[in-house]
mmCIF file of C-alpha atoms in Angstrom:
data_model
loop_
_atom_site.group_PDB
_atom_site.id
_atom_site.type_symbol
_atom_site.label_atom_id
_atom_site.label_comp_id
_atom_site.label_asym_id
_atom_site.label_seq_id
_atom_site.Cartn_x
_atom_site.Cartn_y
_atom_site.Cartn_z
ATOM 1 C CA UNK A 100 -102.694 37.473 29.029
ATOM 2 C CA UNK A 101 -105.588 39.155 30.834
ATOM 3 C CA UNK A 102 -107.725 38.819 27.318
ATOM 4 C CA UNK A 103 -107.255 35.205 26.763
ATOM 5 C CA UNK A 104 -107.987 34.612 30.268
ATOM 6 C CA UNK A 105 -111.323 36.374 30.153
ATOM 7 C CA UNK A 106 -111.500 34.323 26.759
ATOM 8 C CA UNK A 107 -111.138 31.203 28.795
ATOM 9 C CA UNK A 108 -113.903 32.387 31.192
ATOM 10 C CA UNK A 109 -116.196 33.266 28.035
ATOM 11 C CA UNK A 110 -115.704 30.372 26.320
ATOM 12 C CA UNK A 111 -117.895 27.538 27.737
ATOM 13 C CA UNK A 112 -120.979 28.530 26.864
ATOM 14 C CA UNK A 113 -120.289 28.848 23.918
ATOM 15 C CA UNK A 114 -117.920 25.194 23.471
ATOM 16 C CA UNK A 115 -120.626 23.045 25.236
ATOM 17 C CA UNK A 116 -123.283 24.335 22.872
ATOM 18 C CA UNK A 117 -121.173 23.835 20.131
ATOM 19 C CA UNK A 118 -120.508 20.171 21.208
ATOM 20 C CA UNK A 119 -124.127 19.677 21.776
ATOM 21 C CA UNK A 120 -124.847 20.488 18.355
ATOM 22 C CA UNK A 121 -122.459 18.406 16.887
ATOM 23 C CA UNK A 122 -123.868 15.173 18.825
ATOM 24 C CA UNK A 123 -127.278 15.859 17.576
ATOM 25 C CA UNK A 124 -126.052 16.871 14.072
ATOM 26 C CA UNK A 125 -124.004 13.979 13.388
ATOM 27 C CA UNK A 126 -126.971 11.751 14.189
ATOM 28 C CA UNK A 127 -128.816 13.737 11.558
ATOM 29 C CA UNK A 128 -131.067 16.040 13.600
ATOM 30 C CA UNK A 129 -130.563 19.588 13.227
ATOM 31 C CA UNK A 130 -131.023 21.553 16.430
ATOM 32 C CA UNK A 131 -131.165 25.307 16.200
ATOM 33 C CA UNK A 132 -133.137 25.773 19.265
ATOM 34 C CA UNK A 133 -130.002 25.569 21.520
ATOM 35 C CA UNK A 134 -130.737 29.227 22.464
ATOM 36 C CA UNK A 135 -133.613 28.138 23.728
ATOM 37 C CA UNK A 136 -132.513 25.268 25.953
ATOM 38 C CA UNK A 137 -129.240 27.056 27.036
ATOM 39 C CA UNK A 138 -132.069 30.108 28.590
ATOM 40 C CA UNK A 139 -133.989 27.560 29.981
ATOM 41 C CA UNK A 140 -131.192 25.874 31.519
ATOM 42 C CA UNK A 141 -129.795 29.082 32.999
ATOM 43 C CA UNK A 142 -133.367 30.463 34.248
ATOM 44 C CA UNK A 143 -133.856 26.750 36.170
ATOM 45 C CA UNK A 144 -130.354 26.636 37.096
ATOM 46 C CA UNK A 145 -130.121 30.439 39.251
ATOM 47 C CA UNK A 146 -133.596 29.290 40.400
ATOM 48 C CA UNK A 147 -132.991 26.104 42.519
ATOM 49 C CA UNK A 148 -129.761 27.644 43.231
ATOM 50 C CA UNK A 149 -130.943 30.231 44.850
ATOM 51 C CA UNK A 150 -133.887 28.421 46.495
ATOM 52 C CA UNK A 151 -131.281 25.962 47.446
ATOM 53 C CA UNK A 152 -128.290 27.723 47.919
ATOM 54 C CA UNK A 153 -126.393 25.098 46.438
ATOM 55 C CA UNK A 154 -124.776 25.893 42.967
ATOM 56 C CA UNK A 155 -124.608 21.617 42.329
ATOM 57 C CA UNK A 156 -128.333 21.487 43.020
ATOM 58 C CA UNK A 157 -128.791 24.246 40.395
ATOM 59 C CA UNK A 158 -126.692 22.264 37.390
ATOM 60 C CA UNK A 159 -128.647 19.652 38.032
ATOM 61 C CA UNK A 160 -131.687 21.681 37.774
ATOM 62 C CA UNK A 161 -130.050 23.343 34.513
ATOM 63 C CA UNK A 162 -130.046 20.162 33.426
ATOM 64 C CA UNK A 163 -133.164 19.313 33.470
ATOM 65 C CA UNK A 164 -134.563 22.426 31.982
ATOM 66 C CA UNK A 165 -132.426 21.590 28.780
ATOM 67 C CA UNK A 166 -133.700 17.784 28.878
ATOM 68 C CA UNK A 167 -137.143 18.686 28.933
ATOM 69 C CA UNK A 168 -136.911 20.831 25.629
ATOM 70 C CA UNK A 169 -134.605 17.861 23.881
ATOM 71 C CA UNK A 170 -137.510 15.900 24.946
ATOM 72 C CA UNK A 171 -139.978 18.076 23.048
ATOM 73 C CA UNK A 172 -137.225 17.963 19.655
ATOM 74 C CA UNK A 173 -137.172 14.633 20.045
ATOM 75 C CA UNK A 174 -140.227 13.728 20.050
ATOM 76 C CA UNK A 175 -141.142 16.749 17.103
ATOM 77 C CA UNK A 176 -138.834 15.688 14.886
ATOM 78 C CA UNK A 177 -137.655 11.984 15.616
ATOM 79 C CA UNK A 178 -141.396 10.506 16.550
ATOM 80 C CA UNK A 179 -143.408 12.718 14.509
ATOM 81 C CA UNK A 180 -141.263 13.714 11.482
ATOM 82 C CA UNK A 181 -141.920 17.110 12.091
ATOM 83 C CA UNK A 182 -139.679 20.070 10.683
ATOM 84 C CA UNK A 183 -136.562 20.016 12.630
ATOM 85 C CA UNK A 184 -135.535 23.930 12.060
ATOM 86 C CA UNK A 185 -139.560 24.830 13.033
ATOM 87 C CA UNK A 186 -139.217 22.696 16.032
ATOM 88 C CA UNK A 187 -136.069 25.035 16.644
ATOM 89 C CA UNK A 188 -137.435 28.068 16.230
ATOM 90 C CA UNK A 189 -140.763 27.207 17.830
ATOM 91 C CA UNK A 190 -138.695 26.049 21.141
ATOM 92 C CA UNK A 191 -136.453 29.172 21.256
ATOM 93 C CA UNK A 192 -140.003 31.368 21.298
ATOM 94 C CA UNK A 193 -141.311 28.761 24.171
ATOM 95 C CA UNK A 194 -137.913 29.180 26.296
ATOM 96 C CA UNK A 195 -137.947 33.227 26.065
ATOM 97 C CA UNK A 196 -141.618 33.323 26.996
ATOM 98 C CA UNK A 197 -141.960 30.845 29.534
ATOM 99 C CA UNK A 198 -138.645 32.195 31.227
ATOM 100 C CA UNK A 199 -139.756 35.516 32.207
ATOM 101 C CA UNK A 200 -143.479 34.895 32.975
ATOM 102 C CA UNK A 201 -142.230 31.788 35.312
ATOM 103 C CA UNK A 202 -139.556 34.243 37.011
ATOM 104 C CA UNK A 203 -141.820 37.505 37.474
ATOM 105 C CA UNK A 204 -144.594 35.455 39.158
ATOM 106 C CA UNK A 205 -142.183 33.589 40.729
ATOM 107 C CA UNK A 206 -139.707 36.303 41.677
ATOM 108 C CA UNK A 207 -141.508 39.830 40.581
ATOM 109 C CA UNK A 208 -138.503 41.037 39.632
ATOM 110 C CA UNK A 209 -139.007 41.377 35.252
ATOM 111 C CA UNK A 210 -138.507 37.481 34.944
ATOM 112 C CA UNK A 211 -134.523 38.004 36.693
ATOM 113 C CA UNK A 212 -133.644 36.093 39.544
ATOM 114 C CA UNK A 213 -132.936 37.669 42.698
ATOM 115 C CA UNK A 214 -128.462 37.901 43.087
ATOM 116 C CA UNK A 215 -126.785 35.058 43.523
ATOM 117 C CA UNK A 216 -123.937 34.906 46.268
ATOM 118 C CA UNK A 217 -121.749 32.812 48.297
ATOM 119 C CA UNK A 218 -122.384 28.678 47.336
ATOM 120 C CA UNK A 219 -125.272 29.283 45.358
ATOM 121 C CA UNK A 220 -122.457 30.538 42.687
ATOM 122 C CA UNK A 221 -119.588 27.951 41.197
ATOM 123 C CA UNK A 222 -116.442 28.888 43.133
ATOM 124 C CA UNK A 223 -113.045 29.448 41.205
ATOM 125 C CA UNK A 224 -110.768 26.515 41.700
ATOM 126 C CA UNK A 225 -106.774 27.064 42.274
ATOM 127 C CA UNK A 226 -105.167 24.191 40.650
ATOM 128 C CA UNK A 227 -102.700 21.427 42.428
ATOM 129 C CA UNK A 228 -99.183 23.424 42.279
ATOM 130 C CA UNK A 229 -99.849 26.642 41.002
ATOM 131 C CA UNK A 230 -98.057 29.078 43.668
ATOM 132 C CA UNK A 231 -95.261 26.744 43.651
ATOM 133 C CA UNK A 232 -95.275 26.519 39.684
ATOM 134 C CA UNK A 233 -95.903 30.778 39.240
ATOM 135 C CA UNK A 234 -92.339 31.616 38.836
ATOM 136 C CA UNK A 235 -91.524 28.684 36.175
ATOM 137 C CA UNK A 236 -90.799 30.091 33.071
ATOM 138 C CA UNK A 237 -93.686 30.044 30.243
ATOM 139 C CA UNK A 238 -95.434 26.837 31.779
ATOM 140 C CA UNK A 239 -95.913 28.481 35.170
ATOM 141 C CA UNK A 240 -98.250 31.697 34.272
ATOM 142 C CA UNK A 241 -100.191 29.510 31.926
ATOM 143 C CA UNK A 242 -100.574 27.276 34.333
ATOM 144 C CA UNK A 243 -101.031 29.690 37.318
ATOM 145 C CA UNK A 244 -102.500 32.454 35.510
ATOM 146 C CA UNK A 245 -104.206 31.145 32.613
ATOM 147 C CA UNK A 246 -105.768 27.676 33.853
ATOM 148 C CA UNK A 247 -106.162 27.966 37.476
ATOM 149 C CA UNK A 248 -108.476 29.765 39.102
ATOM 150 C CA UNK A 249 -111.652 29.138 36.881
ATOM 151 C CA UNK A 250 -114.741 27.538 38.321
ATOM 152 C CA UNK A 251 -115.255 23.718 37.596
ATOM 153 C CA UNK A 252 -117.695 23.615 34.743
ATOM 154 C CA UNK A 253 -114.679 25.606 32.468
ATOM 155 C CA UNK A 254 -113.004 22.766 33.111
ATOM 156 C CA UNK A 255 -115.703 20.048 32.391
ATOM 157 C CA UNK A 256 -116.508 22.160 28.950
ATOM 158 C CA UNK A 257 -112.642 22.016 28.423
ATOM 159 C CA UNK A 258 -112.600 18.192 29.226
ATOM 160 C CA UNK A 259 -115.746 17.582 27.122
ATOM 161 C CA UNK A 260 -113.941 18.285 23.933
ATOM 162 C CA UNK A 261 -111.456 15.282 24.109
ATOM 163 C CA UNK A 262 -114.648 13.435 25.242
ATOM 164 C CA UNK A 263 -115.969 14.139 22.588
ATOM 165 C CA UNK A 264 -113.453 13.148 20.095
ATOM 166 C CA UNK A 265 -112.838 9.904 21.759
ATOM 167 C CA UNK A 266 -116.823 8.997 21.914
ATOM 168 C CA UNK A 267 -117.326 9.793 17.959
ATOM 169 C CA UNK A 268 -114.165 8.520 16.640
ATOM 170 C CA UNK A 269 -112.757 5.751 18.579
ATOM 171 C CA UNK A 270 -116.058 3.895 19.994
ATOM 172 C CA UNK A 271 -118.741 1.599 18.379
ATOM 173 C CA UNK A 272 -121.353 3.984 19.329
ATOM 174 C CA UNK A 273 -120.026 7.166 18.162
ATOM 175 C CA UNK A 274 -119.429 5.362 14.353
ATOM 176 C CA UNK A 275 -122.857 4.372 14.511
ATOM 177 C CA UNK A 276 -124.151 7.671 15.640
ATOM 178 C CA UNK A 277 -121.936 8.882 12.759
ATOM 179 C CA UNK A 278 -123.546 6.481 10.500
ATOM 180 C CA UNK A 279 -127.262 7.627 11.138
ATOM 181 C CA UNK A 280 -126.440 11.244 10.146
ATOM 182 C CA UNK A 281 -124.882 9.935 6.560
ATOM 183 C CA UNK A 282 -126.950 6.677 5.908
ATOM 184 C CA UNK A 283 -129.736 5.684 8.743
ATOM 185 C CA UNK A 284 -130.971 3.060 6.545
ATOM 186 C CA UNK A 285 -127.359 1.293 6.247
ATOM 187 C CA UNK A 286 -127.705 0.943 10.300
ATOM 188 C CA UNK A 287 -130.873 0.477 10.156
ATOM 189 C CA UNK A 288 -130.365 -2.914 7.765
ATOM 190 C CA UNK A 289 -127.509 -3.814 10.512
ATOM 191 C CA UNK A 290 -129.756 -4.306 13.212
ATOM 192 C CA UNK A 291 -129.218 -0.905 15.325
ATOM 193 C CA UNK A 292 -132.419 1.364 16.109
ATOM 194 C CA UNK A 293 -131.790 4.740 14.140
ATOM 195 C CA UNK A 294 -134.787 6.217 16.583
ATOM 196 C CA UNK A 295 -132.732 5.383 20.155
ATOM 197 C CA UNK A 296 -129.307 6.358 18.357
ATOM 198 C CA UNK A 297 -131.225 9.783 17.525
ATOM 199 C CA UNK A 298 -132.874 10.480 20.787
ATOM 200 C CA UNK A 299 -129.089 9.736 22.720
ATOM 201 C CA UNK A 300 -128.001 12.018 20.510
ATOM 202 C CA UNK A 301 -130.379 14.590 21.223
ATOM 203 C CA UNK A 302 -130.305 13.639 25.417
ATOM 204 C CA UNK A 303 -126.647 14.847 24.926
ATOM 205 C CA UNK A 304 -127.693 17.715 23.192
ATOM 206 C CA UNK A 305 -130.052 18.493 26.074
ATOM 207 C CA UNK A 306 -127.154 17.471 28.807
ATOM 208 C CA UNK A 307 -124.345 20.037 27.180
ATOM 209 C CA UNK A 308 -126.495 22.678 26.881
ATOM 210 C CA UNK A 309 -127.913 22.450 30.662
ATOM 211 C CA UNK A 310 -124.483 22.826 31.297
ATOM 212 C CA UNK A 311 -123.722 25.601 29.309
ATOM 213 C CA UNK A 312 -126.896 27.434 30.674
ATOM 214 C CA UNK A 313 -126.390 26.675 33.901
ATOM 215 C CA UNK A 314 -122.791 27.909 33.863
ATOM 216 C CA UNK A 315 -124.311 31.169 32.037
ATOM 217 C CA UNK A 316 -126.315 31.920 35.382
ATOM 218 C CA UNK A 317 -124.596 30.459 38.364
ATOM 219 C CA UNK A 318 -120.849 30.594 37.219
ATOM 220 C CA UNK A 319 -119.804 33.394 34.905
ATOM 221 C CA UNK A 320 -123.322 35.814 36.510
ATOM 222 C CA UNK A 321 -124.894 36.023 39.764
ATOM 223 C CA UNK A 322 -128.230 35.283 38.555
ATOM 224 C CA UNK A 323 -130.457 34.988 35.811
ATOM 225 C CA UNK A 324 -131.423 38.175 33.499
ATOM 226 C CA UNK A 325 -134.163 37.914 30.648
ATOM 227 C CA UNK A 326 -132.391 36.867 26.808
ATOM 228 C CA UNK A 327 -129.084 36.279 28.842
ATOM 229 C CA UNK A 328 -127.698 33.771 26.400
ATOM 230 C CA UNK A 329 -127.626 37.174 23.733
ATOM 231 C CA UNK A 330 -126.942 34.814 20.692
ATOM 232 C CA UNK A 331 -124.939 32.491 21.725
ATOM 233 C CA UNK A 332 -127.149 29.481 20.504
ATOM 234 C CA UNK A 333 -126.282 30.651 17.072
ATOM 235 C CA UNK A 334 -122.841 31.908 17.368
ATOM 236 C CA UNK A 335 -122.373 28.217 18.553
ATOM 237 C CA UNK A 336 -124.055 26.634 15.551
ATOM 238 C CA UNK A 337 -121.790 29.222 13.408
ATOM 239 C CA UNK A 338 -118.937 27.547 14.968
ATOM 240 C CA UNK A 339 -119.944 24.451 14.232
ATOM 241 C CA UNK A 340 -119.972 24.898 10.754
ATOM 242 C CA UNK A 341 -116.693 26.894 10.858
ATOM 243 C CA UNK A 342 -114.839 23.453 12.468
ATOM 244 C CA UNK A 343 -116.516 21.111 9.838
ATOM 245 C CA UNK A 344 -118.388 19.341 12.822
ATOM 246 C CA UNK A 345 -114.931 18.399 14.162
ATOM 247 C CA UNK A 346 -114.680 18.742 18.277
ATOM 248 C CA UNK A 347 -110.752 19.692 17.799
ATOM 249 C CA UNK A 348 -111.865 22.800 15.204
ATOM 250 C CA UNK A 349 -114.871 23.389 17.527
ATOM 251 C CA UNK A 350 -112.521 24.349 20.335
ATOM 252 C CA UNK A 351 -110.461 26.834 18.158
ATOM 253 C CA UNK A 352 -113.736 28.166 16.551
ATOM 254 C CA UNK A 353 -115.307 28.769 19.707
ATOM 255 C CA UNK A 354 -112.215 30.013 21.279
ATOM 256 C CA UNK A 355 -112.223 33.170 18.736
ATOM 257 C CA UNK A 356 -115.471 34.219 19.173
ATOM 258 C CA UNK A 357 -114.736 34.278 22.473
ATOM 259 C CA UNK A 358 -111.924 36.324 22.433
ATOM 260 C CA UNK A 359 -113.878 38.658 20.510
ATOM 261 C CA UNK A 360 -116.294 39.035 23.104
ATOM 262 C CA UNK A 361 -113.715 39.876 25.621
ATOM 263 C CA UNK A 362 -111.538 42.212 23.285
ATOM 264 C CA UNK A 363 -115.001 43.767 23.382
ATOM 265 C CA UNK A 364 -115.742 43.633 27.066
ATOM 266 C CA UNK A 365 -112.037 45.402 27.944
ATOM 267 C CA UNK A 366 -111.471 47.319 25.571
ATOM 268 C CA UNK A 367 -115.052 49.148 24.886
ATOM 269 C CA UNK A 368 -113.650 52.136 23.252
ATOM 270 C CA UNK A 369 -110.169 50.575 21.463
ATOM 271 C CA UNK A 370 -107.924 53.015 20.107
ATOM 272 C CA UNK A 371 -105.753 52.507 16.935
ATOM 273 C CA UNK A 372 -103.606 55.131 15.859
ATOM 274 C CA UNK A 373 -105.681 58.328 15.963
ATOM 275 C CA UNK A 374 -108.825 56.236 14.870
ATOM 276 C CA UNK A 375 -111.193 55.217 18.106
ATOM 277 C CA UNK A 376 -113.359 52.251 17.330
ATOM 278 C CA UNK A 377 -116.974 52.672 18.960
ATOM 279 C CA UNK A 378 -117.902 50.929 21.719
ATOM 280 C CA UNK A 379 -120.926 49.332 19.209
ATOM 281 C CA UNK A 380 -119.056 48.461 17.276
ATOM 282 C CA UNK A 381 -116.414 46.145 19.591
ATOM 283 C CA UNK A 382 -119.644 44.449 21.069
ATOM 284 C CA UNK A 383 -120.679 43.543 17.149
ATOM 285 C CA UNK A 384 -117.345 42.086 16.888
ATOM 286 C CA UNK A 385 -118.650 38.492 17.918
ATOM 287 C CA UNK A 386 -121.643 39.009 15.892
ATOM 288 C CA UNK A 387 -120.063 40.446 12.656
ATOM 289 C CA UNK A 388 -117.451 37.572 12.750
ATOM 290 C CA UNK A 389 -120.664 34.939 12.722
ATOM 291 C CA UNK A 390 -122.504 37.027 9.710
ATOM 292 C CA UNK A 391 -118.929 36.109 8.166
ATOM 293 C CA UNK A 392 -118.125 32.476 9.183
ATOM 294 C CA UNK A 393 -121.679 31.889 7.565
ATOM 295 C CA UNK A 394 -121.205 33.731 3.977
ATOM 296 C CA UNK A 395 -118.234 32.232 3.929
ATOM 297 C CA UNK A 396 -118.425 28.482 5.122
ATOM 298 C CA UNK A 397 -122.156 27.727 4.374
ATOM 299 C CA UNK A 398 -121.835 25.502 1.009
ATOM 300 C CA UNK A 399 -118.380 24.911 1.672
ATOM 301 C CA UNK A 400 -118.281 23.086 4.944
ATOM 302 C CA UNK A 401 -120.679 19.639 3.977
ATOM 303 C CA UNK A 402 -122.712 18.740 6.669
ATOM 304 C CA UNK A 403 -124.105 15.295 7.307
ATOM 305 C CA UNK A 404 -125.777 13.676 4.147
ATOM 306 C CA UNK A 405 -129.158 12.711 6.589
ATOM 307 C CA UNK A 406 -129.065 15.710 8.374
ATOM 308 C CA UNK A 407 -132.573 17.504 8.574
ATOM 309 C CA UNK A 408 -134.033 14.647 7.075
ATOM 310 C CA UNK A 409 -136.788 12.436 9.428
ATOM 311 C CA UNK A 410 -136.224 8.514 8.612
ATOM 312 C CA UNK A 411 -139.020 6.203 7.452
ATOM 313 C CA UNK A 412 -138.044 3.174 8.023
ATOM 314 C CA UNK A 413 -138.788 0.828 4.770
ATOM 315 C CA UNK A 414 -141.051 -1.957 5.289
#
């Protein structure tokens, strides 16, 4: 029980970048550099919220960070054709950089933020019912134990994954966001811009992922640290491929690698029989499992036919 609640707890970065990069990759632009925007996010976010004091003032801030750097994709690979995984890379490099030389002449402190406390940090929430539902069998501990008592943006990641579903399967705009990452010139000879569908794709991108990062910093840590998304950018685009660029599988996926991660986190020295697994070895669980889903999946799982591609549009 106490594992799968710390999963719960580790999971939204991780399920909000994952959704992010299924919006963009559906509409056909690749985006590896959510790394990047989920560290800018997070350094903006513990910024303004400790400037502020307010945590809300912060996720807005967050987002912003993000939507800047979708901007720059945007425009490097949807205006100007550019290389989508070079854009990528290029703004993961930007985001490490610029977030510690803004925070240590900001904050002198090694590019951290100074500690976050009291409403500067997302609160945990106790859910409608749960004392009185605590001593119901099975439904009241997952209830009580399991979903209650998480900040709010767990539940907006958890929320965002029906969302999701709903948006790309059962509304005009998410078949014809689907329809630019298999065939952008089908939509485009129906009358719909493939550039606007692409750059809403890409805003969304940019809007999950200042959530994620500003979660990262004001929710599940007091603070911003340097590199404190540690992967999880790519663990999230791992997932991705391991749930077919379904939101459904992108739950489950990201679910596991989060309760990897907190397998890892208590249980740092885990003891099987008279065999003691090192403590590296538990925090390369995560990481291990990604190397895997990659060997594995990568040819298998079929991404969008457009994806990667720029379009031209055919005069």
């Amino acid at each position: 029980m106490q594992g799968i609640n710390s999963a719960l707890r580790l999971m939204p970065p991780l399920l909000l970048a994952c959704l992010a990069g299924l919006y963009s990759e559906r509409a056909g632009v690749f985006d590896i550099g959510l790394e990047g925007k989920m560290l800018m996010s997070a350094f903006t976010a513990a910024s303004v919220a400790f400037l502020t004091g307010n945590a809300w003032l912060g996720l807005i801030a967050g987002i912003g960070g993000a939507m800047v750097l979708s901007l720059v994709h945007g425009l490097a690979s949807i205006t100007f054709r550019g290389n989508q995984l070079i854009s990528g890379v290029a703004i993961n490099f930007l985001a490490a950089g610029l977030t510690v030389l803004i925070g240590q002449n900001a904050f002198a402190l090694g590019g951290r933020t100074p500690p976050l406390v009291g409403e500067a940090r997302f609160q945990a929430i106790t859910l409608p019912f749960a004392g009185a539902l605590r001593d119901v069998p099975v439904i009241g501990p997952l209830y009580s134990v399991l979903l209650s008592g998480h900040s709010a943006l767990v539940y907006v990641a958890l929320l965002a994954v029906p969302i999701t579903w709903w948006v790309l399967f059962r509304t005009r705009f998410g078949l014809r966001l689907r329809a630019v990452g298999e065939n952008p010139a089908s939509v485009d000879t129906a009358g719909v811009s493939v550039t606007r569908l692409r750059y809403t794709a890409v805003a969304i991108c940019g809007l999950l992922t200042g959530i994620a990062g500003a979660y990262l910093a004001t929710g599940l840590s007091a603070g911003f640290v340097k590199d404190m998304t540690a992967g999880r950018g790519f663990i999230a685009l791992a997932a991705l491929i391991f749930a077919r660029w379904q939101p459904w599988q992108a739950l489950v996926a990201t679910f596991l690698f989060a309760l990897l991660e907190a397998v890892a986190i208590l249980y740092p020295n885990l003891t099987v029989g008279a065999i003691t697994i090192p403590s590296a070895f538990m925090n390369a669980l995560p990481y291990i499992l990604t190397v895997i889903i990659l060997a594995g999946f990568v040819g298998r799982a079929i991404p969008p036919r457009a994806g990667g591609e720029p379009y031209v549009k055919e005069r």
